[in-house]
JSON list of C-alpha atoms and ligand atoms in Angstrom, two decimals:
[
{"chain": "A", "resi": 1, "resn": "MET", "atom": "CA", "xyz": [103.95, 121.33, 144.06]},
{"chain": "A", "resi": 2, "resn": "LYS", "atom": "CA", "xyz": [103.47, 119.25, 140.80]},
{"chain": "A", "resi": 3, "resn": "LEU", "atom": "CA", "xyz": [103.48, 121.44, 137.59]},
{"chain": "A", "resi": 4, "resn": "ILE", "atom": "CA", "xyz": [100.45, 121.69, 135.58]},
{"chain": "A", "resi": 5, "resn": "CYS", "atom": "CA", "xyz": [100.02, 122.44, 131.89]},
{"chain": "A", "resi": 6, "resn": "ALA", "atom": "CA", "xyz": [96.90, 123.33, 130.54]},
{"chain": "A", "resi": 7, "resn": "ASN", "atom": "CA", "xyz": [97.06, 122.66, 127.05]},
{"chain": "A", "resi": 8, "resn": "PHE", "atom": "CA", "xyz": [94.00, 124.13, 125.05]},
{"chain": "A", "resi": 9, "resn": "LYS", "atom": "CA", "xyz": [95.07, 122.97, 122.09]},
{"chain": "A", "resi": 10, "resn": "MET", "atom": "CA", "xyz": [92.82, 124.39, 118.77]},
{"chain": "A", "resi": 11, "resn": "ASN", "atom": "CA", "xyz": [90.14, 124.87, 121.36]},
{"chain": "A", "resi": 12, "resn": "LEU", "atom": "CA", "xyz": [88.08, 127.96, 122.75]},
{"chain": "A", "resi": 13, "resn": "THR", "atom": "CA", "xyz": [87.69, 131.23, 121.33]},
{"chain": "A", "resi": 14, "resn": "THR", "atom": "CA", "xyz": [87.42, 134.61, 122.97]},
{"chain": "A", "resi": 15, "resn": "PRO", "atom": "CA", "xyz": [83.42, 134.69, 124.29]},
{"chain": "A", "resi": 16, "resn": "ILE", "atom": "CA", "xyz": [84.52, 131.26, 125.91]},
{"chain": "A", "resi": 17, "resn": "LEU", "atom": "CA", "xyz": [87.92, 132.35, 127.05]},
{"chain": "A", "resi": 18, "resn": "ASN", "atom": "CA", "xyz": [85.99, 135.21, 129.12]},
{"chain": "A", "resi": 19, "resn": "ILE", "atom": "CA", "xyz": [83.83, 132.94, 130.62]},
{"chain": "A", "resi": 20, "resn": "TYR", "atom": "CA", "xyz": [86.92, 130.74, 131.22]},
{"chain": "A", "resi": 21, "resn": "LEU", "atom": "CA", "xyz": [88.80, 133.56, 132.84]},
{"chain": "A", "resi": 22, "resn": "ALA", "atom": "CA", "xyz": [85.95, 134.86, 135.20]},
{"chain": "A", "resi": 23, "resn": "ALA", "atom": "CA", "xyz": [85.39, 131.29, 136.49]},
{"chain": "A", "resi": 24, "resn": "ILE", "atom": "CA", "xyz": [89.18, 130.50, 137.55]},
{"chain": "A", "resi": 25, "resn": "ASP", "atom": "CA", "xyz": [89.82, 134.30, 138.93]},
{"chain": "A", "resi": 26, "resn": "GLY", "atom": "CA", "xyz": [91.58, 134.08, 142.40]},
{"chain": "A", "resi": 27, "resn": "LYS", "atom": "CA", "xyz": [91.65, 130.14, 142.08]},
{"chain": "A", "resi": 28, "resn": "ILE", "atom": "CA", "xyz": [95.02, 129.41, 140.40]},
{"chain": "A", "resi": 29, "resn": "LYS", "atom": "CA", "xyz": [98.41, 129.11, 142.16]},
{"chain": "A", "resi": 30, "resn": "ASP", "atom": "CA", "xyz": [101.69, 129.67, 140.38]},
{"chain": "A", "resi": 31, "resn": "ASN", "atom": "CA", "xyz": [102.42, 126.15, 139.38]},
{"chain": "A", "resi": 32, "resn": "VAL", "atom": "CA", "xyz": [99.76, 126.11, 136.56]},
{"chain": "A", "resi": 33, "resn": "ILE", "atom": "CA", "xyz": [100.89, 127.52, 133.04]},
{"chain": "A", "resi": 34, "resn": "PHE", "atom": "CA", "xyz": [98.31, 128.28, 130.45]},
{"chain": "A", "resi": 35, "resn": "PHE", "atom": "CA", "xyz": [99.03, 127.17, 126.80]},
{"chain": "A", "resi": 36, "resn": "PRO", "atom": "CA", "xyz": [96.11, 128.56, 124.94]},
{"chain": "A", "resi": 37, "resn": "SER", "atom": "CA", "xyz": [96.00, 129.48, 121.09]},
{"chain": "A", "resi": 38, "resn": "SER", "atom": "CA", "xyz": [98.69, 132.06, 120.78]},
{"chain": "A", "resi": 39, "resn": "LEU", "atom": "CA", "xyz": [96.38, 134.55, 119.96]},
{"chain": "A", "resi": 40, "resn": "TYR", "atom": "CA", "xyz": [95.01, 134.68, 123.37]},
{"chain": "A", "resi": 41, "resn": "LEU", "atom": "CA", "xyz": [98.24, 134.43, 124.90]},
{"chain": "A", "resi": 42, "resn": "SER", "atom": "CA", "xyz": [97.65, 138.06, 125.98]},
{"chain": "A", "resi": 43, "resn": "MET", "atom": "CA", "xyz": [93.87, 137.55, 127.54]},
{"chain": "A", "resi": 44, "resn": "PHE", "atom": "CA", "xyz": [95.82, 135.11, 130.33]},
{"chain": "A", "resi": 45, "resn": "LYS", "atom": "CA", "xyz": [99.02, 137.07, 130.52]},
{"chain": "A", "resi": 46, "resn": "GLU", "atom": "CA", "xyz": [97.22, 140.50, 131.51]},
{"chain": "A", "resi": 47, "resn": "ARG", "atom": "CA", "xyz": [95.83, 138.76, 134.34]},
{"chain": "A", "resi": 48, "resn": "GLY", "atom": "CA", "xyz": [99.05, 137.52, 135.87]},
{"chain": "A", "resi": 49, "resn": "TYR", "atom": "CA", "xyz": [98.82, 134.00, 134.62]},
{"chain": "A", "resi": 50, "resn": "GLN", "atom": "CA", "xyz": [102.06, 132.00, 133.52]},
{"chain": "A", "resi": 51, "resn": "VAL", "atom": "CA", "xyz": [101.64, 131.41, 129.89]},
{"chain": "A", "resi": 52, "resn": "GLY", "atom": "CA", "xyz": [103.71, 129.11, 127.15]},
{"chain": "A", "resi": 53, "resn": "SER", "atom": "CA", "xyz": [102.90, 128.59, 123.56]},
{"chain": "A", "resi": 54, "resn": "GLN", "atom": "CA", "xyz": [101.85, 125.33, 122.05]},
{"chain": "A", "resi": 55, "resn": "ASN", "atom": "CA", "xyz": [104.66, 125.57, 119.42]},
{"chain": "A", "resi": 56, "resn": "ILE", "atom": "CA", "xyz": [107.54, 127.78, 117.96]},
{"chain": "A", "resi": 57, "resn": "SER", "atom": "CA", "xyz": [108.98, 128.04, 114.59]},
{"chain": "A", "resi": 58, "resn": "PHE", "atom": "CA", "xyz": [112.22, 126.19, 113.63]},
{"chain": "A", "resi": 59, "resn": "LYS", "atom": "CA", "xyz": [113.42, 129.22, 112.30]},
{"chain": "A", "resi": 60, "resn": "GLU", "atom": "CA", "xyz": [114.00, 132.78, 114.33]},
{"chain": "A", "resi": 61, "resn": "SER", "atom": "CA", "xyz": [112.97, 134.69, 111.42]},
{"chain": "A", "resi": 62, "resn": "GLY", "atom": "CA", "xyz": [112.39, 135.01, 108.12]},
{"chain": "A", "resi": 63, "resn": "SER", "atom": "CA", "xyz": [110.09, 133.77, 104.92]},
{"chain": "A", "resi": 64, "resn": "ILE", "atom": "CA", "xyz": [108.01, 130.97, 106.43]},
{"chain": "A", "resi": 65, "resn": "THR", "atom": "CA", "xyz": [104.48, 132.12, 106.20]},
{"chain": "A", "resi": 66, "resn": "GLY", "atom": "CA", "xyz": [102.47, 131.12, 108.83]},
{"chain": "A", "resi": 67, "resn": "ASP", "atom": "CA", "xyz": [104.73, 130.37, 111.45]},
{"chain": "A", "resi": 68, "resn": "LEU", "atom": "CA", "xyz": [105.29, 132.39, 114.75]},
{"chain": "A", "resi": 69, "resn": "SER", "atom": "CA", "xyz": [109.02, 132.83, 115.75]},
{"chain": "A", "resi": 70, "resn": "VAL", "atom": "CA", "xyz": [109.96, 132.47, 119.68]},
{"chain": "A", "resi": 71, "resn": "ILE", "atom": "CA", "xyz": [111.02, 136.11, 119.68]},
{"chain": "A", "resi": 72, "resn": "GLN", "atom": "CA", "xyz": [107.66, 137.11, 118.56]},
{"chain": "A", "resi": 73, "resn": "LEU", "atom": "CA", "xyz": [106.20, 134.90, 121.11]},
{"chain": "A", "resi": 74, "resn": "LYS", "atom": "CA", "xyz": [108.01, 136.07, 123.91]},
{"chain": "A", "resi": 75, "resn": "GLU", "atom": "CA", "xyz": [106.83, 139.69, 123.01]},
{"chain": "A", "resi": 76, "resn": "PHE", "atom": "CA", "xyz": [103.55, 138.19, 124.43]},
{"chain": "A", "resi": 77, "resn": "GLY", "atom": "CA", "xyz": [105.08, 136.97, 127.88]},
{"chain": "A", "resi": 78, "resn": "ILE", "atom": "CA", "xyz": [105.73, 133.09, 127.23]},
{"chain": "A", "resi": 79, "resn": "SER", "atom": "CA", "xyz": [107.81, 131.53, 129.75]},
{"chain": "A", "resi": 80, "resn": "HIS", "atom": "CA", "xyz": [107.72, 128.23, 128.08]},
{"chain": "A", "resi": 81, "resn": "THR", "atom": "CA", "xyz": [107.10, 126.28, 124.71]},
{"chain": "A", "resi": 82, "resn": "ILE", "atom": "CA", "xyz": [105.94, 122.56, 124.36]},
{"chain": "A", "resi": 83, "resn": "VAL", "atom": "CA", "xyz": [108.04, 121.27, 121.71]},
{"chain": "A", "resi": 84, "resn": "GLY", "atom": "CA", "xyz": [107.74, 117.71, 119.51]},
{"chain": "A", "resi": 85, "resn": "HIS", "atom": "CA", "xyz": [104.03, 117.43, 120.65]},
{"chain": "A", "resi": 86, "resn": "SER", "atom": "CA", "xyz": [102.82, 114.24, 119.22]},
{"chain": "A", "resi": 87, "resn": "GLU", "atom": "CA", "xyz": [100.02, 115.93, 117.24]},
{"chain": "A", "resi": 88, "resn": "MET", "atom": "CA", "xyz": [102.86, 118.37, 115.53]},
{"chain": "A", "resi": 89, "resn": "ARG", "atom": "CA", "xyz": [104.95, 115.54, 114.88]},
{"chain": "A", "resi": 90, "resn": "GLU", "atom": "CA", "xyz": [102.24, 113.96, 113.08]},
{"chain": "A", "resi": 91, "resn": "TYR", "atom": "CA", "xyz": [100.64, 116.69, 110.73]},
{"chain": "A", "resi": 92, "resn": "PHE", "atom": "CA", "xyz": [103.62, 118.96, 110.61]},
{"chain": "A", "resi": 93, "resn": "ASN", "atom": "CA", "xyz": [106.79, 116.40, 110.51]},
{"chain": "A", "resi": 94, "resn": "ASP", "atom": "CA", "xyz": [108.07, 117.95, 113.64]},
{"chain": "A", "resi": 95, "resn": "SER", "atom": "CA", "xyz": [110.56, 115.64, 114.85]},
{"chain": "A", "resi": 96, "resn": "LYS", "atom": "CA", "xyz": [112.59, 116.73, 111.84]},
{"chain": "A", "resi": 97, "resn": "HIS", "atom": "CA", "xyz": [112.59, 120.36, 113.89]},
{"chain": "A", "resi": 98, "resn": "VAL", "atom": "CA", "xyz": [112.97, 119.21, 117.54]},
{"chain": "A", "resi": 99, "resn": "LYS", "atom": "CA", "xyz": [116.68, 119.76, 117.69]},
{"chain": "A", "resi": 100, "resn": "GLU", "atom": "CA", "xyz": [116.26, 123.37, 116.15]},
{"chain": "A", "resi": 101, "resn": "LYS", "atom": "CA", "xyz": [113.28, 124.10, 118.23]},
{"chain": "A", "resi": 102, "resn": "VAL", "atom": "CA", "xyz": [114.63, 123.27, 121.31]},
{"chain": "A", "resi": 103, "resn": "ASN", "atom": "CA", "xyz": [117.75, 125.38, 120.78]},
{"chain": "A", "resi": 104, "resn": "LEU", "atom": "CA", "xyz": [115.84, 128.37, 119.67]},
{"chain": "A", "resi": 105, "resn": "ALA", "atom": "CA", "xyz": [114.00, 128.40, 122.52]},
{"chain": "A", "resi": 106, "resn": "LEU", "atom": "CA", "xyz": [117.00, 127.93, 125.28]},
{"chain": "A", "resi": 107, "resn": "ARG", "atom": "CA", "xyz": [118.97, 130.39, 123.97]},
{"chain": "A", "resi": 108, "resn": "ASN", "atom": "CA", "xyz": [115.96, 133.00, 124.03]},
{"chain": "A", "resi": 109, "resn": "LYS", "atom": "CA", "xyz": [115.44, 131.93, 127.68]},
{"chain": "A", "resi": 110, "resn": "VAL", "atom": "CA", "xyz": [112.06, 130.31, 127.01]},
{"chain": "A", "resi": 111, "resn": "LYS", "atom": "CA", "xyz": [111.41, 127.00, 128.85]},
{"chain": "A", "resi": 112, "resn": "VAL", "atom": "CA", "xyz": [111.07, 123.76, 127.12]},
{"chain": "A", "resi": 113, "resn": "ILE", "atom": "CA", "xyz": [108.05, 121.29, 127.65]},
{"chain": "A", "resi": 114, "resn": "LEU", "atom": "CA", "xyz": [109.66, 118.41, 125.17]},
{"chain": "A", "resi": 115, "resn": "CYS", "atom": "CA", "xyz": [107.21, 115.87, 124.70]},
{"chain": "A", "resi": 116, "resn": "ILE", "atom": "CA", "xyz": [107.99, 112.47, 123.94]},
{"chain": "A", "resi": 117, "resn": "GLY", "atom": "CA", "xyz": [106.04, 109.07, 123.03]},
{"chain": "A", "resi": 118, "resn": "GLU", "atom": "CA", "xyz": [105.49, 105.96, 121.68]},
{"chain": "A", "resi": 119, "resn": "LYS", "atom": "CA", "xyz": [102.72, 104.71, 119.39]},
{"chain": "A", "resi": 120, "resn": "LEU", "atom": "CA", "xyz": [100.26, 101.98, 120.12]},
{"chain": "A", "resi": 121, "resn": "GLU", "atom": "CA", "xyz": [102.11, 99.66, 117.87]},
{"chain": "A", "resi": 122, "resn": "GLU", "atom": "CA", "xyz": [105.47, 100.38, 119.51]},
{"chain": "A", "resi": 123, "resn": "TYR", "atom": "CA", "xyz": [103.88, 100.34, 123.00]},
{"chain": "A", "resi": 124, "resn": "GLU", "atom": "CA", "xyz": [102.48, 96.82, 122.14]},
{"chain": "A", "resi": 125, "resn": "LYS", "atom": "CA", "xyz": [105.92, 95.36, 120.52]},
{"chain": "A", "resi": 126, "resn": "GLY", "atom": "CA", "xyz": [107.56, 96.45, 123.79]},
{"chain": "A", "resi": 127, "resn": "LYS", "atom": "CA", "xyz": [109.73, 99.24, 121.85]},
{"chain": "A", "resi": 128, "resn": "THR", "atom": "CA", "xyz": [108.49, 102.03, 124.43]},
{"chain": "A", "resi": 129, "resn": "ILE", "atom": "CA", "xyz": [111.96, 102.61, 126.22]},
{"chain": "A", "resi": 130, "resn": "PRO", "atom": "CA", "xyz": [113.96, 102.70, 122.82]},
{"chain": "A", "resi": 131, "resn": "VAL", "atom": "CA", "xyz": [111.93, 104.96, 121.15]},
{"chain": "A", "resi": 132, "resn": "LEU", "atom": "CA", "xyz": [111.64, 107.25, 123.97]},
{"chain": "A", "resi": 133, "resn": "LYS", "atom": "CA", "xyz": [115.41, 107.44, 124.31]},
{"chain": "A", "resi": 134, "resn": "LYS", "atom": "CA", "xyz": [115.72, 108.04, 120.48]},
{"chain": "A", "resi": 135, "resn": "GLU", "atom": "CA", "xyz": [113.42, 111.19, 120.81]},
{"chain": "A", "resi": 136, "resn": "LEU", "atom": "CA", "xyz": [115.16, 112.42, 123.90]},
{"chain": "A", "resi": 137, "resn": "ASP", "atom": "CA", "xyz": [118.87, 112.14, 122.01]},
{"chain": "A", "resi": 138, "resn": "LYS", "atom": "CA", "xyz": [117.57, 114.09, 118.93]},
{"chain": "A", "resi": 139, "resn": "ALA", "atom": "CA", "xyz": [116.38, 116.93, 121.22]},
{"chain": "A", "resi": 140, "resn": "ILE", "atom": "CA", "xyz": [119.13, 116.72, 123.62]},
{"chain": "A", "resi": 141, "resn": "LYS", "atom": "CA", "xyz": [122.67, 115.61, 122.32]},
{"chain": "A", "resi": 142, "resn": "SER", "atom": "CA", "xyz": [123.40, 118.86, 120.07]},
{"chain": "A", "resi": 143, "resn": "ASN", "atom": "CA", "xyz": [121.73, 121.27, 123.12]},
{"chain": "A", "resi": 144, "resn": "LEU", "atom": "CA", "xyz": [123.30, 120.00, 126.00]},
{"chain": "A", "resi": 145, "resn": "LYS", "atom": "CA", "xyz": [125.52, 123.32, 126.64]},
{"chain": "A", "resi": 146, "resn": "LEU", "atom": "CA", "xyz": [122.33, 124.95, 126.68]},
{"chain": "A", "resi": 147, "resn": "ILE", "atom": "CA", "xyz": [120.27, 122.66, 129.06]},
{"chain": "A", "resi": 148, "resn": "THR", "atom": "CA", "xyz": [119.81, 122.96, 132.72]},
{"chain": "A", "resi": 149, "resn": "ASN", "atom": "CA", "xyz": [117.87, 120.87, 135.34]},
{"chain": "A", "resi": 150, "resn": "ASP", "atom": "CA", "xyz": [115.59, 123.79, 135.20]},
{"chain": "A", "resi": 151, "resn": "ASN", "atom": "CA", "xyz": [115.14, 124.84, 131.38]},
{"chain": "A", "resi": 152, "resn": "LEU", "atom": "CA", "xyz": [114.16, 121.58, 129.92]},
{"chain": "A", "resi": 153, "resn": "ILE", "atom": "CA", "xyz": [110.93, 119.70, 131.19]},
{"chain": "A", "resi": 154, "resn": "ILE", "atom": "CA", "xyz": [109.88, 116.30, 129.78]},
{"chain": "A", "resi": 155, "resn": "ALA", "atom": "CA", "xyz": [106.44, 115.68, 128.71]},
{"chain": "A", "resi": 156, "resn": "TYR", "atom": "CA", "xyz": [105.85, 111.65, 128.49]},
{"chain": "A", "resi": 157, "resn": "GLU", "atom": "CA", "xyz": [102.78, 111.15, 126.52]},
{"chain": "A", "resi": 158, "resn": "PRO", "atom": "CA", "xyz": [102.09, 108.04, 124.97]},
{"chain": "A", "resi": 159, "resn": "ILE", "atom": "CA", "xyz": [100.70, 108.83, 121.79]},
{"chain": "A", "resi": 160, "resn": "TRP", "atom": "CA", "xyz": [97.80, 106.04, 122.41]},
{"chain": "A", "resi": 161, "resn": "ALA", "atom": "CA", "xyz": [96.47, 107.63, 125.63]},
{"chain": "A", "resi": 162, "resn": "ILE", "atom": "CA", "xyz": [96.05, 111.18, 124.22]},
{"chain": "A", "resi": 163, "resn": "GLY", "atom": "CA", "xyz": [92.33, 111.80, 123.75]},
{"chain": "A", "resi": 164, "resn": "THR", "atom": "CA", "xyz": [91.67, 108.49, 124.26]},
{"chain": "A", "resi": 165, "resn": "GLY", "atom": "CA", "xyz": [90.40, 107.81, 127.86]},
{"chain": "A", "resi": 166, "resn": "LYS", "atom": "CA", "xyz": [93.46, 105.06, 128.24]},
{"chain": "A", "resi": 167, "resn": "ILE", "atom": "CA", "xyz": [96.20, 105.44, 130.38]},
{"chain": "A", "resi": 168, "resn": "PRO", "atom": "CA", "xyz": [99.13, 103.11, 131.33]},
{"chain": "A", "resi": 169, "resn": "THR", "atom": "CA", "xyz": [98.84, 101.09, 134.52]},
{"chain": "A", "resi": 170, "resn": "LYS", "atom": "CA", "xyz": [100.55, 102.54, 137.49]},
{"chain": "A", "resi": 171, "resn": "GLU", "atom": "CA", "xyz": [103.20, 100.17, 137.47]},
{"chain": "A", "resi": 172, "resn": "ILE", "atom": "CA", "xyz": [104.02, 100.69, 134.05]},
{"chain": "A", "resi": 173, "resn": "LEU", "atom": "CA", "xyz": [103.82, 104.36, 134.02]},
{"chain": "A", "resi": 174, "resn": "ASP", "atom": "CA", "xyz": [106.14, 104.51, 137.18]},
{"chain": "A", "resi": 175, "resn": "ASN", "atom": "CA", "xyz": [108.87, 102.41, 135.27]},
{"chain": "A", "resi": 176, "resn": "THR", "atom": "CA", "xyz": [108.72, 104.17, 132.32]},
{"chain": "A", "resi": 177, "resn": "ILE", "atom": "CA", "xyz": [109.22, 107.34, 134.02]},
{"chain": "A", "resi": 178, "resn": "LEU", "atom": "CA", "xyz": [111.95, 106.18, 136.10]},
{"chain": "A", "resi": 179, "resn": "GLU", "atom": "CA", "xyz": [113.87, 104.75, 132.94]},
{"chain": "A", "resi": 180, "resn": "ILE", "atom": "CA", "xyz": [113.59, 108.09, 131.74]},
{"chain": "A", "resi": 181, "resn": "LYS", "atom": "CA", "xyz": [115.35, 109.82, 134.29]},
{"chain": "A", "resi": 182, "resn": "SER", "atom": "CA", "xyz": [118.04, 107.34, 134.69]},
{"chain": "A", "resi": 183, "resn": "TYR", "atom": "CA", "xyz": [118.36, 107.50, 130.93]},
{"chain": "A", "resi": 184, "resn": "LEU", "atom": "CA", "xyz": [118.93, 111.34, 131.22]},
{"chain": "A", "resi": 185, "resn": "LYS", "atom": "CA", "xyz": [121.08, 111.14, 134.45]},
{"chain": "A", "resi": 186, "resn": "GLU", "atom": "CA", "xyz": [123.43, 108.46, 133.05]},
{"chain": "A", "resi": 187, "resn": "GLN", "atom": "CA", "xyz": [123.82, 109.80, 129.74]},
{"chain": "A", "resi": 188, "resn": "TYR", "atom": "CA", "xyz": [123.64, 113.39, 130.15]},
{"chain": "A", "resi": 189, "resn": "ASN", "atom": "CA", "xyz": [124.12, 114.06, 133.67]},
{"chain": "A", "resi": 190, "resn": "LEU", "atom": "CA", "xyz": [120.44, 115.76, 133.82]},
{"chain": "A", "resi": 191, "resn": "ASN", "atom": "CA", "xyz": [118.06, 115.53, 136.58]},
{"chain": "A", "resi": 192, "resn": "LEU", "atom": "CA", "xyz": [114.72, 116.75, 134.79]},
{"chain": "A", "resi": 193, "resn": "LYS", "atom": "CA", "xyz": [111.23, 117.06, 135.75]},
{"chain": "A", "resi": 194, "resn": "VAL", "atom": "CA", "xyz": [108.98, 114.43, 134.05]},
{"chain": "A", "resi": 195, "resn": "LEU", "atom": "CA", "xyz": [105.58, 115.16, 133.61]},
{"chain": "A", "resi": 196, "resn": "TYR", "atom": "CA", "xyz": [102.60, 112.80, 132.25]},
{"chain": "A", "resi": 197, "resn": "GLY", "atom": "CA", "xyz": [100.23, 113.80, 129.64]},
{"chain": "A", "resi": 198, "resn": "GLY", "atom": "CA", "xyz": [97.39, 111.82, 127.91]},
{"chain": "A", "resi": 199, "resn": "SER", "atom": "CA", "xyz": [93.88, 111.81, 129.14]},
{"chain": "A", "resi": 200, "resn": "VAL", "atom": "CA", "xyz": [94.68, 113.16, 132.54]},
{"chain": "A", "resi": 201, "resn": "ASN", "atom": "CA", "xyz": [91.26, 113.39, 133.88]},
{"chain": "A", "resi": 202, "resn": "LEU", "atom": "CA", "xyz": [89.12, 113.59, 137.14]},
{"chain": "A", "resi": 203, "resn": "ASP", "atom": "CA", "xyz": [88.34, 109.94, 137.07]},
{"chain": "A", "resi": 204, "resn": "ASN", "atom": "CA", "xyz": [92.04, 108.89, 136.93]},
{"chain": "A", "resi": 205, "resn": "ILE", "atom": "CA", "xyz": [93.74, 111.63, 138.65]},
{"chain": "A", "resi": 206, "resn": "GLU", "atom": "CA", "xyz": [93.87, 109.93, 142.52]},
{"chain": "A", "resi": 207, "resn": "GLU", "atom": "CA", "xyz": [95.34, 106.62, 140.36]},
{"chain": "A", "resi": 208, "resn": "LEU", "atom": "CA", "xyz": [97.97, 108.94, 138.77]},
{"chain": "A", "resi": 209, "resn": "GLU", "atom": "CA", "xyz": [98.62, 110.78, 142.01]},
{"chain": "A", "resi": 210, "resn": "LYS", "atom": "CA", "xyz": [99.59, 107.42, 143.65]},
{"chain": "A", "resi": 211, "resn": "VAL", "atom": "CA", "xyz": [102.52, 106.90, 140.98]},
{"chain": "A", "resi": 212, "resn": "ASP", "atom": "CA", "xyz": [105.73, 108.76, 142.77]},
{"chain": "A", "resi": 213, "resn": "SER", "atom": "CA", "xyz": [107.97, 109.64, 139.74]},
{"chain": "A", "resi": 214, "resn": "ILE", "atom": "CA", "xyz": [105.42, 112.11, 137.96]},
{"chain": "A", "resi": 215, "resn": "ASP", "atom": "CA", "xyz": [106.65, 115.72, 138.66]},
{"chain": "A", "resi": 216, "resn": "GLY", "atom": "CA", "xyz": [103.47, 117.13, 137.09]},
{"chain": "A", "resi": 217, "resn": "TYR", "atom": "CA", "xyz": [100.86, 116.82, 134.28]},
{"chain": "A", "resi": 218, "resn": "LEU", "atom": "CA", "xyz": [100.46, 118.12, 130.41]},
{"chain": "A", "resi": 219, "resn": "ILE", "atom": "CA", "xyz": [96.57, 118.16, 130.63]},
{"chain": "A", "resi": 220, "resn": "GLY", "atom": "CA", "xyz": [94.56, 118.78, 127.06]},
{"chain": "A", "resi": 221, "resn": "GLY", "atom": "CA", "xyz": [90.85, 117.86, 127.29]},
{"chain": "A", "resi": 222, "resn": "ALA", "atom": "CA", "xyz": [90.09, 117.88, 130.95]},
{"chain": "A", "resi": 223, "resn": "SER", "atom": "CA", "xyz": [91.65, 121.76, 131.16]},
{"chain": "A", "resi": 224, "resn": "LEU", "atom": "CA", "xyz": [88.94, 123.08, 128.69]},
{"chain": "A", "resi": 225, "resn": "ASN", "atom": "CA", "xyz": [86.28, 123.30, 130.97]},
{"chain": "A", "resi": 226, "resn": "PRO", "atom": "CA", "xyz": [86.86, 125.72, 133.73]},
{"chain": "A", "resi": 227, "resn": "GLU", "atom": "CA", "xyz": [85.04, 124.51, 136.38]},
{"chain": "A", "resi": 228, "resn": "LYS", "atom": "CA", "xyz": [86.20, 120.34, 135.99]},
{"chain": "A", "resi": 229, "resn": "PHE", "atom": "CA", "xyz": [89.87, 121.96, 135.54]},
{"chain": "A", "resi": 230, "resn": "LEU", "atom": "CA", "xyz": [89.92, 123.42, 138.98]},
{"chain": "A", "resi": 231, "resn": "SER", "atom": "CA", "xyz": [88.42, 120.13, 140.44]},
{"chain": "A", "resi": 232, "resn": "LEU", "atom": "CA", "xyz": [91.20, 118.55, 138.69]},
{"chain": "A", "resi": 233, "resn": "ILE", "atom": "CA", "xyz": [94.01, 120.46, 139.94]},
{"chain": "A", "resi": 234, "resn": "ASN", "atom": "CA", "xyz": [92.78, 120.60, 143.69]},
{"chain": "A", "resi": 235, "resn": "LYS", "atom": "CA", "xyz": [93.44, 116.65, 143.44]},
{"chain": "A", "resi": 236, "resn": "VAL", "atom": "CA", "xyz": [96.98, 117.49, 142.72]},
{"chain": "A", "resi": 237, "resn": "ASN", "atom": "CA", "xyz": [99.71, 117.41, 145.16]},
{"chain": "B", "resi": 301, "resn": "PGA", "atom": "P1", "xyz": [94.42, 115.03, 126.53]},
{"chain": "B", "resi": 301, "resn": "PGA", "atom": "O1", "xyz": [95.89, 115.62, 125.65]},
{"chain": "B", "resi": 301, "resn": "PGA", "atom": "O2", "xyz": [94.72, 115.46, 127.96]},
{"chain": "B", "resi": 301, "resn": "PGA", "atom": "O3", "xyz": [93.49, 115.47, 125.85]},
{"chain": "B", "resi": 301, "resn": "PGA", "atom": "O4", "xyz": [94.48, 113.68, 126.30]},
{"chain": "B", "resi": 301, "resn": "PGA", "atom": "C1", "xyz": [96.82, 116.09, 126.20]},
{"chain": "B", "resi": 301, "resn": "PGA", "atom": "C2", "xyz": [97.92, 116.37, 125.36]},
{"chain": "B", "resi": 301, "resn": "PGA", "atom": "O5", "xyz": [98.19, 116.12, 124.16]},
{"chain": "B", "resi": 301, "resn": "PGA", "atom": "O6", "xyz": [98.86, 117.26, 125.50]}
]
């Protein structure tokens, strides 16, 4: 079964989440992980769902006003955390901290969904693969001893595909994911799962399902409506 990660980003509040939880009750298999805003992790955890955080601090504790430590998030039951989402890289300069975040998560037995992806300009200039390799190296090189085939998952999210309704063609996507996998194997002897993220929705899921190299999905906008999300995940093998 493919892994499905529902990334709510900074959306939904308690009244809507209550409606959401009622709508999905009894309909979610254990290949789904919810990434609500950290404030609401326990609402999902209490009902037996797998949960993850959208981010963790680059420090374990200390004077960082406004941040959340992996240790604190673990108290709320997270099994996974997203690291290096392009929105965190853009607004919070997260590329600088990906290495520390991967390290902290893995040392605390929290699995990492590492987001990598190229900007539109890089895509158009044919620089996708070098950009992805650089992002992988930054996260993996110094943490290699901590990484297993099970505790690090890659989410390939072309930045130009996030929230835009555009996705790469099947051929380009398959090639890119195969390149990621073979680089990880050759360079680090790792066989990691690679998820696809960026405008996954009900209109394109059947196309995406034809791409053999995809091991799962990181779904933003299309996970916010419970009925649509259920229809979407029912189309995933
Ligand atoms: P999207 O977001 O599905 O809304 O494009 C995906 C993501 O950013 O994780």
